[in-house]
Each structure stands twice: as structure tokens, then as C-alpha cells.
Coordinates of C-alpha atoms and ligand atoms in Angstrom, one line a residue:
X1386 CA 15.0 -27.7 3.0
X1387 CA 16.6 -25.0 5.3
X1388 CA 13.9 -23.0 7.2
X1389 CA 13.1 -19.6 5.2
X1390 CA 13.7 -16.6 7.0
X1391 CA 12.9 -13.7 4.9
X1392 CA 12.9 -10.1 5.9
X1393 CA 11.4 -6.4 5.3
X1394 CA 13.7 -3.6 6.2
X1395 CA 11.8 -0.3 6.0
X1396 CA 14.0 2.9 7.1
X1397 CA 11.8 5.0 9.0
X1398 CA 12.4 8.1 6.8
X1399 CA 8.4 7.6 6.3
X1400 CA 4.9 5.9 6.9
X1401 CA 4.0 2.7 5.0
X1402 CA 3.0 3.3 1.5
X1403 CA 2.0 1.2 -1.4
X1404 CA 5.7 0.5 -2.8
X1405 CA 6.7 -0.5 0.3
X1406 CA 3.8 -2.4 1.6
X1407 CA 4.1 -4.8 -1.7
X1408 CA 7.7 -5.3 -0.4
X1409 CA 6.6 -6.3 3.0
X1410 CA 3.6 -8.2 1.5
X1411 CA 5.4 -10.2 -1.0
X1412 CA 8.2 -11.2 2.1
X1413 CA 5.4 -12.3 4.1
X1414 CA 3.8 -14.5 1.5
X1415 CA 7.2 -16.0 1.0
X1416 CA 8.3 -16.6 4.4
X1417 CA 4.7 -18.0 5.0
X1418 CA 4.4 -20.4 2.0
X1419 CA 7.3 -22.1 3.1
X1420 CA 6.5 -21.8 7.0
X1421 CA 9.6 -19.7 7.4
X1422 CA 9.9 -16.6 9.2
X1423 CA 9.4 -13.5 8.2
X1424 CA 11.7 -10.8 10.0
X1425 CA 11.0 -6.7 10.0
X1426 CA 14.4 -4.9 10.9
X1427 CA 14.7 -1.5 11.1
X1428 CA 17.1 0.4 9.1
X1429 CA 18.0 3.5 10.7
X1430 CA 21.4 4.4 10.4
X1431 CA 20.9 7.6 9.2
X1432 CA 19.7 9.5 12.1
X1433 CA 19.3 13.2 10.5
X1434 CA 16.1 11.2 8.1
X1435 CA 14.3 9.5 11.0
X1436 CA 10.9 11.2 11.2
X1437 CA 9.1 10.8 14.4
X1438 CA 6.3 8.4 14.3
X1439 CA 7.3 6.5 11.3
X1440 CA 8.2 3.2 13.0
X1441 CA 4.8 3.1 14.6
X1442 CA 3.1 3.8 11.4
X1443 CA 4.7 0.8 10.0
X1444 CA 3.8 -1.7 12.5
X1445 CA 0.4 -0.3 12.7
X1446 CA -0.5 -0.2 8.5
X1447 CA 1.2 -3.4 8.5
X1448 CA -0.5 -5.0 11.5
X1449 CA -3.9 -3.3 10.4
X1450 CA -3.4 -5.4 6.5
X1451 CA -2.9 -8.5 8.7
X1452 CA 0.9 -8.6 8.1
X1453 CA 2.5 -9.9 11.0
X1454 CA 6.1 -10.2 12.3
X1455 CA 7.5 -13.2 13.6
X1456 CA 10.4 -11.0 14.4
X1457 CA 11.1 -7.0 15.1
X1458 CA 12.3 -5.3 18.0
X1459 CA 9.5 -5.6 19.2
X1460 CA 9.9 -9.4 19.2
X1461 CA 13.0 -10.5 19.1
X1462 CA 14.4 -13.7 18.7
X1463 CA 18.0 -15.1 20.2
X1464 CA 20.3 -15.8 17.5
X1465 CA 20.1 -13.4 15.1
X1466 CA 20.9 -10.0 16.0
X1467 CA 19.1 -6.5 17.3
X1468 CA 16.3 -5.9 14.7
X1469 CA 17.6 -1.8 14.4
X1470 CA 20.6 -0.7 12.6
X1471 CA 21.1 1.6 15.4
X1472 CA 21.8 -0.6 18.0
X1473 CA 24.3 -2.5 16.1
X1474 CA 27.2 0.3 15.3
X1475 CA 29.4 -1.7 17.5
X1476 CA 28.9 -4.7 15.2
X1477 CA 29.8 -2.8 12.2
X1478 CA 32.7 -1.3 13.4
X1479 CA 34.1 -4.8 14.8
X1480 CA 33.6 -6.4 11.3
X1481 CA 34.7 -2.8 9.1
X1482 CA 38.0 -3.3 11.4
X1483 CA 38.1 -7.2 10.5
X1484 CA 37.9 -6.3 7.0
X1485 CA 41.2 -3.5 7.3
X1486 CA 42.8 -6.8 8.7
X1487 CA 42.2 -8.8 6.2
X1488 CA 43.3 -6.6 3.8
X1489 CA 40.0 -6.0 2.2
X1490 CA 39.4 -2.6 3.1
X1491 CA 41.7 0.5 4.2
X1492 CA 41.8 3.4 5.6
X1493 CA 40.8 7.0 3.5
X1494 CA 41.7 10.1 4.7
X1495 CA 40.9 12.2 2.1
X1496 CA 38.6 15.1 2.3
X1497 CA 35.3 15.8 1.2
X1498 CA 36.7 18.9 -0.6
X1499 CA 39.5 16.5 -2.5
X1500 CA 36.8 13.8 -3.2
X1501 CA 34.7 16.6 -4.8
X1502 CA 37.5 18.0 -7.0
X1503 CA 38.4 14.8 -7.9
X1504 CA 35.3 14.2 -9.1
X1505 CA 34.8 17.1 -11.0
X1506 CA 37.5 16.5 -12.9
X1507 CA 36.8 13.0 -13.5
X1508 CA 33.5 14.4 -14.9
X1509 CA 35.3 17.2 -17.5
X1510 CA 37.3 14.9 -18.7
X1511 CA 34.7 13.0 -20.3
X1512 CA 34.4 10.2 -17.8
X1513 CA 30.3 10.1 -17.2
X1514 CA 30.7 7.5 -13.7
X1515 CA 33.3 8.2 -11.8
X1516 CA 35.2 6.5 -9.3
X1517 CA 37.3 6.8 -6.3
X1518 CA 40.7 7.2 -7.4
X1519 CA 42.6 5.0 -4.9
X1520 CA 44.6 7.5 -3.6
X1521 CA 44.5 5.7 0.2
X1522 CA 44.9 2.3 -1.3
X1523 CA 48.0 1.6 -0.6
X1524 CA 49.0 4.1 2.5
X1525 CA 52.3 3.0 4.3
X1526 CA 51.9 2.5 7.7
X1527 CA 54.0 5.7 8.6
X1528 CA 51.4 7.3 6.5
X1529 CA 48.4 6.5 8.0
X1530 CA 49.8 7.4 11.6
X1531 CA 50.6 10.8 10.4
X1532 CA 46.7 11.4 9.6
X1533 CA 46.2 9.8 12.8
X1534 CA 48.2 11.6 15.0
X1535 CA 46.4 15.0 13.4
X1536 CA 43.6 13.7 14.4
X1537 CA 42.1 13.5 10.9
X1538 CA 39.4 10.0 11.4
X1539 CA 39.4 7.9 8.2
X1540 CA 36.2 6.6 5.7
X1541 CA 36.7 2.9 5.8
X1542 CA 36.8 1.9 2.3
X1543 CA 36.2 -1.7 0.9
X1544 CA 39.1 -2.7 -1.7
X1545 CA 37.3 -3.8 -4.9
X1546 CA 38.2 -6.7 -6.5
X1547 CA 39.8 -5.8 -9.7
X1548 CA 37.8 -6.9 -13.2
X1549 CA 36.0 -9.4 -11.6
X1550 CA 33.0 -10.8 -12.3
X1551 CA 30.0 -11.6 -9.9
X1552 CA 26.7 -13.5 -10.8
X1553 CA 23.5 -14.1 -9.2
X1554 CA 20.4 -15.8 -10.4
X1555 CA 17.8 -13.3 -9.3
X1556 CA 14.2 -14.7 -9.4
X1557 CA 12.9 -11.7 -11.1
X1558 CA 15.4 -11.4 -13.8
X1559 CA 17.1 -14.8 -14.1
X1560 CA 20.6 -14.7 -14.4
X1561 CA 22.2 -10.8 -13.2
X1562 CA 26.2 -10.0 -13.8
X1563 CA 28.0 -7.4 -13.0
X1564 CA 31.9 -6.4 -13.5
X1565 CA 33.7 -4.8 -10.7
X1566 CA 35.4 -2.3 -13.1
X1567 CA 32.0 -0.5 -12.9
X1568 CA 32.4 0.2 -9.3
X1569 CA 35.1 2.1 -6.9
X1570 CA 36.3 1.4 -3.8
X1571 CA 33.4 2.5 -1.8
X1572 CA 32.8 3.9 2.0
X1573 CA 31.9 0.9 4.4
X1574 CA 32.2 2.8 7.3
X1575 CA 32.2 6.2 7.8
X1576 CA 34.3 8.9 9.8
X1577 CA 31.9 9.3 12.2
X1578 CA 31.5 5.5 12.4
X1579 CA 27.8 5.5 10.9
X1580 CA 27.8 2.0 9.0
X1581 CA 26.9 2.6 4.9
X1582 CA 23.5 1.2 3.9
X1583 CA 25.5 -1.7 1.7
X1584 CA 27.6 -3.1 4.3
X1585 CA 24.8 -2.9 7.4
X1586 CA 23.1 -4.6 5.2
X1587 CA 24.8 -7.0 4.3
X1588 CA 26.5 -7.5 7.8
X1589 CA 22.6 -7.6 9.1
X1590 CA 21.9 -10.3 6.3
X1591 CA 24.3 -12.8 7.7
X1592 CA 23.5 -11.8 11.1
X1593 CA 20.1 -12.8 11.1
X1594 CA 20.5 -16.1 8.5
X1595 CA 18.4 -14.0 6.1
X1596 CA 17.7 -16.7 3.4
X1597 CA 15.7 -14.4 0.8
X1598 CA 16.0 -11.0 -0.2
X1599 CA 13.0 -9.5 -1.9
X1600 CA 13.0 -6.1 -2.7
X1601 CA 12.2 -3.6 -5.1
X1602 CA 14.4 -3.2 -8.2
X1603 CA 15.7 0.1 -7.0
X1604 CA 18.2 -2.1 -4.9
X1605 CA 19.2 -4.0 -8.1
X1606 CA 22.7 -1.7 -8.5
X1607 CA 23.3 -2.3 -4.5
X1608 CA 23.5 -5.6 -5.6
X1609 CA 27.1 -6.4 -6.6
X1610 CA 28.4 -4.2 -4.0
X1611 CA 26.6 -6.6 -1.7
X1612 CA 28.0 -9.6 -3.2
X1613 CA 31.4 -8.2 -2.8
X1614 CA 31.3 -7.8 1.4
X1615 CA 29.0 -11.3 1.4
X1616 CA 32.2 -13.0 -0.5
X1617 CA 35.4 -10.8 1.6
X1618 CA 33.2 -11.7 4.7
X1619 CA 33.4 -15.7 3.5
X1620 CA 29.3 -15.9 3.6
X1621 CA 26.9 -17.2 1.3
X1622 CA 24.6 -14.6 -0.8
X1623 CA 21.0 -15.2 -0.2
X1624 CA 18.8 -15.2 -3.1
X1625 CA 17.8 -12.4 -4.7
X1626 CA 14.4 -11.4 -5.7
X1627 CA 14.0 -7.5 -7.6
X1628 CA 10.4 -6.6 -7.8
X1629 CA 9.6 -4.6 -10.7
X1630 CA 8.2 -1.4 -10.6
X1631 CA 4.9 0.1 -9.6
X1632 CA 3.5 3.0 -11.9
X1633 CA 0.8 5.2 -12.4
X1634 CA -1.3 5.1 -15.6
X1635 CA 0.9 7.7 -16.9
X1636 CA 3.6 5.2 -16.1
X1637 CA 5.4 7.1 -14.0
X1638 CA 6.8 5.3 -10.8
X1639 CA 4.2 5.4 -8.3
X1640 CA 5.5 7.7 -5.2
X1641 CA 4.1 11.0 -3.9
X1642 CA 7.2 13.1 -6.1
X1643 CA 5.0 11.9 -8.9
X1644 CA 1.7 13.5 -7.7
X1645 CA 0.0 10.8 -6.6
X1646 CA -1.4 11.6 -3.9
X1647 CA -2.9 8.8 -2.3
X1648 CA -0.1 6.8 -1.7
X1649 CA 0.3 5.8 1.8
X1650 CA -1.6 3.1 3.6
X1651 CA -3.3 4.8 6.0
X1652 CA -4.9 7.2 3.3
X1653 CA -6.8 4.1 1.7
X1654 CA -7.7 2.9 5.4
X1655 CA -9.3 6.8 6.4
X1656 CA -11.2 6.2 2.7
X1657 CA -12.8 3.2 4.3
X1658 CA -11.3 0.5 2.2
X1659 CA -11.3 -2.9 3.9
X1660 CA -7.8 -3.8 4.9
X1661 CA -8.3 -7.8 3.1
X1662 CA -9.1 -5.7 0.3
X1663 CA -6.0 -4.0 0.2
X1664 CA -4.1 -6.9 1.0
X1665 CA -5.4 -8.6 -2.1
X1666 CA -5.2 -6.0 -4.2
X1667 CA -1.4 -5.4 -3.7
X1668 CA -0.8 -9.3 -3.8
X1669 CA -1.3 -9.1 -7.5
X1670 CA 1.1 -5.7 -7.8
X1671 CA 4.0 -7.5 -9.8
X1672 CA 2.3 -11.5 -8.7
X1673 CA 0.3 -13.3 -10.5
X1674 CA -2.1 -16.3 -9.4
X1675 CA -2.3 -19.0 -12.1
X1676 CA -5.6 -19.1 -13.5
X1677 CA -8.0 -16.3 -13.9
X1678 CA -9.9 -15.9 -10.4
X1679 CA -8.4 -12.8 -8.4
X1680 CA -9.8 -12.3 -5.3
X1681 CA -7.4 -14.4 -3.0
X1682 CA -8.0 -14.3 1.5
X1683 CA -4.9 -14.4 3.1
X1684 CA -4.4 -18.0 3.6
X1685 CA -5.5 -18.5 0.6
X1686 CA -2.1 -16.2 -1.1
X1687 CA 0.3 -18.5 1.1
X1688 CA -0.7 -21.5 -0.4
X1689 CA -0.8 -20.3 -3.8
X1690 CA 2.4 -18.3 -3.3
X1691 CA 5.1 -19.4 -5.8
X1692 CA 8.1 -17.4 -6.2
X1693 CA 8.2 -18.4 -9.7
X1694 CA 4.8 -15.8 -10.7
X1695 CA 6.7 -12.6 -10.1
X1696 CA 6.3 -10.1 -12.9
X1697 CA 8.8 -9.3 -15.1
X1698 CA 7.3 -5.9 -16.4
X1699 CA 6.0 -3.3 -14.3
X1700 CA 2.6 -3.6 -12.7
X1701 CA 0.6 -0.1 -12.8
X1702 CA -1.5 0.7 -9.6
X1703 CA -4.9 0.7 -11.3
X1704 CA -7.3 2.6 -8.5
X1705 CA -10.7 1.5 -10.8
X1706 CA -9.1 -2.5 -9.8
X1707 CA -8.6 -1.6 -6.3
X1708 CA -12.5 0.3 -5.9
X1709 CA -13.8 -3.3 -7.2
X1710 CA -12.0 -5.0 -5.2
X1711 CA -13.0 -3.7 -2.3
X1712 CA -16.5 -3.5 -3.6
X1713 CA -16.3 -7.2 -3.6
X1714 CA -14.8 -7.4 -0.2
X1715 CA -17.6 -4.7 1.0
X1716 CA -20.6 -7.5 -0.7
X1717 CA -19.0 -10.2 1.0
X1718 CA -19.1 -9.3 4.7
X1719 CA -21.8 -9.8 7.1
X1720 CA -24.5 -7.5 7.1
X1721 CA -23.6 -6.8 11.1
X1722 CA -19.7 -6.2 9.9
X1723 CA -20.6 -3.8 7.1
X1724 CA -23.2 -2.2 9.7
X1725 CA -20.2 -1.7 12.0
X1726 CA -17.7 -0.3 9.5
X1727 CA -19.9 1.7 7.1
X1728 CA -21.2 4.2 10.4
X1729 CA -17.4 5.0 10.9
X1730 CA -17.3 6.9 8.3
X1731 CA -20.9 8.6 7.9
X1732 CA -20.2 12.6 7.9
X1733 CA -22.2 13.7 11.4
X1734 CA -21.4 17.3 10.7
X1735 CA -23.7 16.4 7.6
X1736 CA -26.4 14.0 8.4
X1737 CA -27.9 13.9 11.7
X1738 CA -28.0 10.5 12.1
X1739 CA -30.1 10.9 15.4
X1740 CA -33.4 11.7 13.2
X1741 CA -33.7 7.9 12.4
X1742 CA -33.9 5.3 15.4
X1743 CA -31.4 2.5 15.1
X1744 CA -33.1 0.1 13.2
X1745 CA -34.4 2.5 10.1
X1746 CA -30.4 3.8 10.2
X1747 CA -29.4 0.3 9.5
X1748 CA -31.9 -0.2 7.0
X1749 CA -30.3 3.2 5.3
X1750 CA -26.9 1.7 5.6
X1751 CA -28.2 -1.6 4.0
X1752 CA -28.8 -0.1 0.8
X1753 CA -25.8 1.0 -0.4
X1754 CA -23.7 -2.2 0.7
X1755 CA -23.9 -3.5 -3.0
X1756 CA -24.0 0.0 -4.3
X1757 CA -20.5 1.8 -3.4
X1758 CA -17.0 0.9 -3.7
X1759 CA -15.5 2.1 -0.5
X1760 CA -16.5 3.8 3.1
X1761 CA -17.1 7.2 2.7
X1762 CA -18.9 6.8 -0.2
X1763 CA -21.9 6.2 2.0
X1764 CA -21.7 10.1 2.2
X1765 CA -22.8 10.6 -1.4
X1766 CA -26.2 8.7 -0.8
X1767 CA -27.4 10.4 2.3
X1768 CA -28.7 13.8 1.6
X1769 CA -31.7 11.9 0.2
X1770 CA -32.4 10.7 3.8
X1771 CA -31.4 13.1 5.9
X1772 CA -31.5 16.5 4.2
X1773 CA -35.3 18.0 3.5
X1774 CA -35.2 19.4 -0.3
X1775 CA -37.5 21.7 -1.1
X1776 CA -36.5 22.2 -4.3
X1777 CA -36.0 20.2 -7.2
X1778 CA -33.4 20.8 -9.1
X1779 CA -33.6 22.2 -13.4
X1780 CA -32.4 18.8 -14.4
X1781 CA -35.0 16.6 -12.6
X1782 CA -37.4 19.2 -13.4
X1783 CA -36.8 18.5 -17.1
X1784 CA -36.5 14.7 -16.6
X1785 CA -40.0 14.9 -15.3
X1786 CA -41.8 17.0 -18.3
X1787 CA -40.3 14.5 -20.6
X1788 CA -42.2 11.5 -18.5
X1789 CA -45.8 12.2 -20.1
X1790 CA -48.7 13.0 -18.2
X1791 CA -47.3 13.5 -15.0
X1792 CA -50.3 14.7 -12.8
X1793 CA -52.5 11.4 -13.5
X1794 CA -49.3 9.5 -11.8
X1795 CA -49.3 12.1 -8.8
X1796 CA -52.8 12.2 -8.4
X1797 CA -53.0 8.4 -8.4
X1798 CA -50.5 7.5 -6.3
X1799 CA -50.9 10.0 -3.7
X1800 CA -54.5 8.7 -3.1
X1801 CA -53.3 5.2 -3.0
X1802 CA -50.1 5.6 -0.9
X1803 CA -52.7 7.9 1.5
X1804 CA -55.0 4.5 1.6
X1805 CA -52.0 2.0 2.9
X1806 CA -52.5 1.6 6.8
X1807 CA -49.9 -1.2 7.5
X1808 CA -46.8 0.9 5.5
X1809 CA -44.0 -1.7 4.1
X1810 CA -42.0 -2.4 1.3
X1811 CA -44.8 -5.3 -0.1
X1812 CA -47.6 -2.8 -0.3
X1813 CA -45.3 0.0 -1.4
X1814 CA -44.4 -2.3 -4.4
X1815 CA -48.1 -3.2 -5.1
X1816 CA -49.3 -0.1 -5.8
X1817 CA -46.2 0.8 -8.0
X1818 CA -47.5 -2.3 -9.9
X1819 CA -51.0 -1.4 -9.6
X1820 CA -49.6 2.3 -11.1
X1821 CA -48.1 0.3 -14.2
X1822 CA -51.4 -1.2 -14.9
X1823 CA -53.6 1.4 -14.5
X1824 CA -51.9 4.1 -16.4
X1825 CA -50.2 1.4 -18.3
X1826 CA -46.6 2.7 -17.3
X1827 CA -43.7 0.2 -17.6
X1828 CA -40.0 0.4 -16.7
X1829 CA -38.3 4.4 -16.9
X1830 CA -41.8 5.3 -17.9
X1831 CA -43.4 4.2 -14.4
X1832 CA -40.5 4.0 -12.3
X1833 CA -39.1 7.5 -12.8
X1834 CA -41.7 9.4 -12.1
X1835 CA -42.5 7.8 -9.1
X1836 CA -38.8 8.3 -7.9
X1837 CA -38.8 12.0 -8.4
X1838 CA -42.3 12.6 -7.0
X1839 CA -41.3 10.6 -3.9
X1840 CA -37.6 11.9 -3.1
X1841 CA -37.1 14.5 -5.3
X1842 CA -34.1 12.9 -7.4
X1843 CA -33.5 10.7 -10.6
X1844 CA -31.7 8.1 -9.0
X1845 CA -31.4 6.5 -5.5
X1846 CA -31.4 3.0 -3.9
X1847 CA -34.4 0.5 -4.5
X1848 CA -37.6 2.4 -4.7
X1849 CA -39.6 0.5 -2.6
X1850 CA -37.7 -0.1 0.5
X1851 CA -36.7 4.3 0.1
X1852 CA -40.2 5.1 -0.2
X1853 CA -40.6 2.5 3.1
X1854 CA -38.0 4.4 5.0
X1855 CA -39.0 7.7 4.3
X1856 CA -42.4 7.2 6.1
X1857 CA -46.0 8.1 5.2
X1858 CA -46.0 11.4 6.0
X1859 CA -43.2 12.5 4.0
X1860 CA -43.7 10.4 1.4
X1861 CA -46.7 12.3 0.5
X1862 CA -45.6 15.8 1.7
X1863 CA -43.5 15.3 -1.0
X1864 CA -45.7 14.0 -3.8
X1865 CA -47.8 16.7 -2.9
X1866 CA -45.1 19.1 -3.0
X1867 CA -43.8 18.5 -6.1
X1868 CA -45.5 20.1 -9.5
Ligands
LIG2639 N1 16.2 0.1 3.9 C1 16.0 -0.2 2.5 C2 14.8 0.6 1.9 O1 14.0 1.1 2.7 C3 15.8 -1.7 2.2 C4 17.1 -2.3 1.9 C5 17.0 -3.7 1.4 O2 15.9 -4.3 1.3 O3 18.0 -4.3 1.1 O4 14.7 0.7 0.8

């Protein structure tokens, strides 16, 4: 089989998001599964859009989710081609000029202002898609000197092959066709020489032996225009793949025009989700593994890869999906790892973490590594630890008066938390047992009033090792404290 060479094209208009990650992703698993290559090329013909910063966001979302390139400008390979569209105008122009050879494009000299009346009218007389009405098709050459020597500088327009049709089996949607009466002769190349985003493309395609081509179904109606320059250019099509949308749960397509608002990579890495979590999560956006296990490392999505498990309906970006993933990803790391990532993202300007020496910190952080789904979740645990509340609030207050008897618990365990010399988690735990059997208190009944005596709140991390951390002395400052 001919090496795989597969590529992403991202045009730096903006950073990596989640629609575009999944396109990267999914050309990564498929260059990888058949130990092809996978290629990232830059698309930035259209200078005006560049934004400043965007190419290095890519790289770095995408190196930070483990998605590597064999191939990019910044590691490029002889044989195929510069990895940017702007480096290659000379290219396009050589191969737009082949093309006016060959007959299968010519030279347009009308203006924008015709075009648009054109148009218009195309439009009020009931004609919903217009096209370009050929007027430059068939220029004499006399003509065409005449807008030359007035220095009027020509579209290059690709001549459309009349009422033809063009097929390709598309691994998404099985067999696509389309009839070249539904499109006009469109601009290759334009005045100002700036390649169209079809025929770079296309002319990029070839250059670098792209084998694959998987994208997102927004690129489906490029699609015949592309197969026209692949066969006037005498080269094979690669094979297409259109992945199917991504929505929202209101089904909109996801993007940040729809109001979502988390939507680009680094967004979900500054929330502290784990970067193999993403990775898996978006490997099942529009895939599916056979079978009903989900979490998938790396390696473990190459082999499995198989172009044949694409979705055929839209997949909707399910955030709940995404939180338990990463839960799971959070569980599974070391307890050093988690120790490492889970301080990134503690709130200093909120919790003094300097109150605590390093081991009780790490005991804090500990806690909540089963207990929340991503990084700075860890913020919505702390106050208990690191904030003094005097008060209780109405809520707990009520909680507690609905407990029974509360005083005989206070009284009893103040005196025999008071009486523990060596303080840990095993003699913490006795006396709550000893509690349960002397003022025969089981489960809510005995735990939750020992909670709220001891921190002040109805719920918190596992009661024994809290009351452990919190020390003696303010363990039963607040017992004492609380009526
Ligand atoms: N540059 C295009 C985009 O950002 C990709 C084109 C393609 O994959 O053919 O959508």
C-alpha cells in the first residue's frame, strides 16, 4: 500500500478550537494508523485575515493535546512543497498560466462593478444561484491585448466543463456527485495574483502527494470545484473524507457565533482539563470505537483507528461527557502528577496556601482528586481549609435543629476529641464510632452533626481525614463555637 500522507490545513484567521482540533485529530489518527505522515500546511493566502499569534497557538494547542507534525514549516521535508500558501504564489501563478495554455482557463477582465450588476440581475430574474456569465470566455486575442495595454490585470478564471458529471466516493457519505451545470467558471487566480482557496488547494494537494483529505463537511461544496482543477491538471483526486458536524445541545453548530463560549482549546486547558482527556474526548466527536469502552490513550486510538467508524450524523459536544472524562483521567494519574497539576490552579489571591506546611497542603489536595471533574474546581473545596468561618450559615443552622439532641453530640465529642494525644485519622474515626454507639447515632444521624460541629458545613471531603487536617485546636474551637 502507498505510504499515507494526510494533512491539516488550518488558516490562521484564529487559535485552535474544538471544530478544528477534531479535524487535525482525526488526520493524525489516520496518518498514524497506517504509519503514514501526517502533514500541517498553512493556509494563508488571505493576508488581510491573518491574526497575529494564530500560527503559534496552533502548534502549541496542538502540541500541548500530543498532536504532533511530521511535517510543517517548521519541519519540512524535501519533495513536497513549502508548508504556507504564502510562499508558494509563484507556484500558483506558473500552474494558473499552464492552465490559460491549455485552454482550461482564460483571462476575465470584467469589473467588480459589472460582476455585481450582472448578478443582480441574474438574481431579479428569478435565477436563485447565479453564475458567471462567460462574457471573457472566448476573448480574441486582439481583445485581450486591448485590456492589457490599459493596463486593466485579469481574474484567471477556470473554464468549466460543460454538463458534466464528477463522482467521488467520500468515506463519510459513500458515493457524492455533482453536475458542473451547478457551477460557473470560477476565479483561480486573482488580479492581484493572490491564489483562490480551491485551486491553492488543490495545487498544494498534488504538491505534497496528499493521499487523504479529511475535513469538515463545510468543504463538501468545494469539492467538485476541486475535482475539476485535479482532472485539467491530469492528477489523481485523493480520497475524500467530510466530517459531519459538531453541535451544541440546542443543535446549533458548535462555534463561538453560536454563543458558546468555551470553544477554543486553550480555554479547556486554563480550566485545568488534562490534555489526554481532551484528546479522547474529541476522538469520539463524529468516531466511534467498536464496542462499548470509551476511554481510549493515544496509542491506543491509532490502533483502533478505522476509517470506516466515522459518523454519519452529527455528533453534539456534550460538556457533562467531557467533565467525566477528565474526571476519569484526573483518578487515573499518579498521586505526585495530580499533586503537580492540581496547585496550578489553586486561587492564591484566595487561599493562603502558606498557612499549611507542604505535606498537610498535599494531604488537602488529596481529597478532592476523586471528587472534582477538572482543575479549578479545587477552588470550590478550599474555603473550608483555608478561610476561618465564624458564622454558620441559616441553612446549616436549620440542618442541625433537625439532627435531634444536638448538645449531648457536642458535649461528647468535644471531651473525647480533647482526650486524643496522638491526633490521626484512626483515632479520629474511633470516637465517631464510639459517638454512634453511645448516643446510638447511625449514618446522616451521626455523621452530620459531627460534620457541621467540626467545619461548619453540610458537606466536605471524608470526615475523618478533614477533622485530621484541621488540627486539635481548631477542631475544638469550633465545636465549642458552634451552638
Ligand atoms: N484552510 C481550510 C480551513 O481552514 C481547510 C481547507 C481544506 O481542508 O481543504 O477550513
Amino acid at each position: 500500500m502507498k505510504k499515507v500522507r494526510l494533512r491539516y490545513a488550518p488558516s490562521p484567521t484564529g487559535y485552535l478550537h474544538i471544530g478544528n482540533t477534531r479535524t487535525a485529530l482525526m488526520n493524525y489518527l489516520f496518518a498514524k494508523h497506517y504509519k503514514g505522515d501526517f502533514i500541517v500546511r498553512i493556509e494563508d493566502t488571505d493576508l488581510e485575515r491573518n491574526v497575529d499569534g494564530a500560527i503559534e497557538s496552533q502548534f502549541d494547542n496542538m502540541n500541548w493535546l500530543g498532536i504532533f507534525a511530521d511535517e510543517s514549516f517548521l519541519k519540512p521535508a524535501e519533495g513536497f512543497g513549502k508548508y504556507k500558501q504564502s510562499e508558494k504564489f509563484e507556484l500558483y501563478e506558473e500552474i494558473a498560466n499552464q492552465l490559460l495554455k491549455d485552454k482550461k482557463a482564460y483571462k476575465c477582465f470584467c469589473s467588480s462593478e459589472e460582476l455585481e450588476a450582472d448578478r443582480e440581475k441574474q438574481l431579479s430574474s428569478g435565477n436563485p444561484a447565479p453564475q458567471y456569465n462567460k462574457k471573457c470566455a472566448n476573448l480574441t486575442q486582439e481583445q485581450i491585448n486591448e485590456f492589457e495595454q490599459k493596463n486593466i490585470l485579469p481574474n484567471i478564471r477556470f473554464l468549466v466543463p460543460s454538463n458534466k458529471e464528477y463522482k467521488t466516493i467520500d468515506l463519510v457519505r459513500d458515493e457524492v456527485t455533482f453536475n458542473s451545470k451547478e457551477i460557473g467558471d470560477f476565479v483561480i487566480l486573482k488580479s492581484n495574483k493572490i491564489a483562490t482557496y480551491n485551486f491553492a488547494v488543490v495545487v498544494d494537494d498534488i504538491d505534497m502527494k496528499i493521499t487523504h483529505v479529511v475535513r469538515g463537511e463545510e468543504h463538501i461544496s468545494n469539492t467538485p470545484r476541486q475535482l475539476m482543477i485535479y482532472e485539467a491538471l491530469n492528477a489523481e483526486p485523493p480520497v475524500f473524507c467530510h466530517l459531519t458536524l459538531i453541535v451544541d445541545e440546542t443543535h446549533k453548530k458548535l462555534s463561538k457565533r453560536s454563543g458558546n463560549e468555551m470553544f477554543f482549546i486553550s480555554q479547556y486547558k486554563s480550566q485545568g482539563y488534562l490534555p489526554e482527556a481532551m484528546f479522547n474526548y474529541i476522538g469520539l466527536l463524529g468516531w466511534s470505537p467498536p464496542g462499548e469502552v470509551e476511554i481510549f490513550s493515544k496509542e491506543e486510538f491509532i490502533k483502533i483507528f478505522d476509517e470506516k467508524r466515522f459518523s454519519k450524523s452529527p455528533s453534539t459536544f456534550d460538556v457533562n461527557k467531557l467533565k467525566w472524562i477528565n474526571s476519569q483521567y484526573m483518578k487515573k494519574i499518579s498521586d505526585q502528577d495530580y499533586l503537580l497539576f492540581i496547585k496550578e490552579f489553586v486561587d492564591e489571591k484566595r487561599f493562603n496556601l502558606s498557612k499549611y506546611d507542604t505535606n498537610t497542603i498535599d494531604k488537602i489536595m488529596l481529597l478532592f482528586k476523586r471528587e472534582i471533574d477538572f482543575g479549578v474546581q479545587i477552588n470550590d473545596h478550599l474555603d473550608l481549609f483555608f478561610n476561618e468561618h465564624s458564622k454558620m450559615d441559616e441553612a446549616t443552622k436549620d440542618t442541625l435543629k433537625e439532627l435531634g439532641n444536638i448538645n449531648e453530640v457536642k458535649k461528647f465529642i468535644l471531651e473525647e476529641f480533647e482526650k486524643i494525644k496522638d491526633w490521626n485519622e484512626e483515632a479520629i474515626k474511633l470516637i465517631i464510632k464510639s459517638t454512634g454507639i453511645q448516643l446510638n447515632r447511625k449514618g446522616k444521624e451521626l455523621f452530620m452533626p459531627i460534620r457541621i460541629l467540626t467545619t461548619g458545613f453540610e458537606h466536605g471531603p471524608e470526615l475523618a481525614k478533614t477533622i485530621e487536617i484541621l488540627g486539635k485546636d481548631r477542631i475544638l474551637a469550633n465545636i465549642a463555637k458552634k451552638s
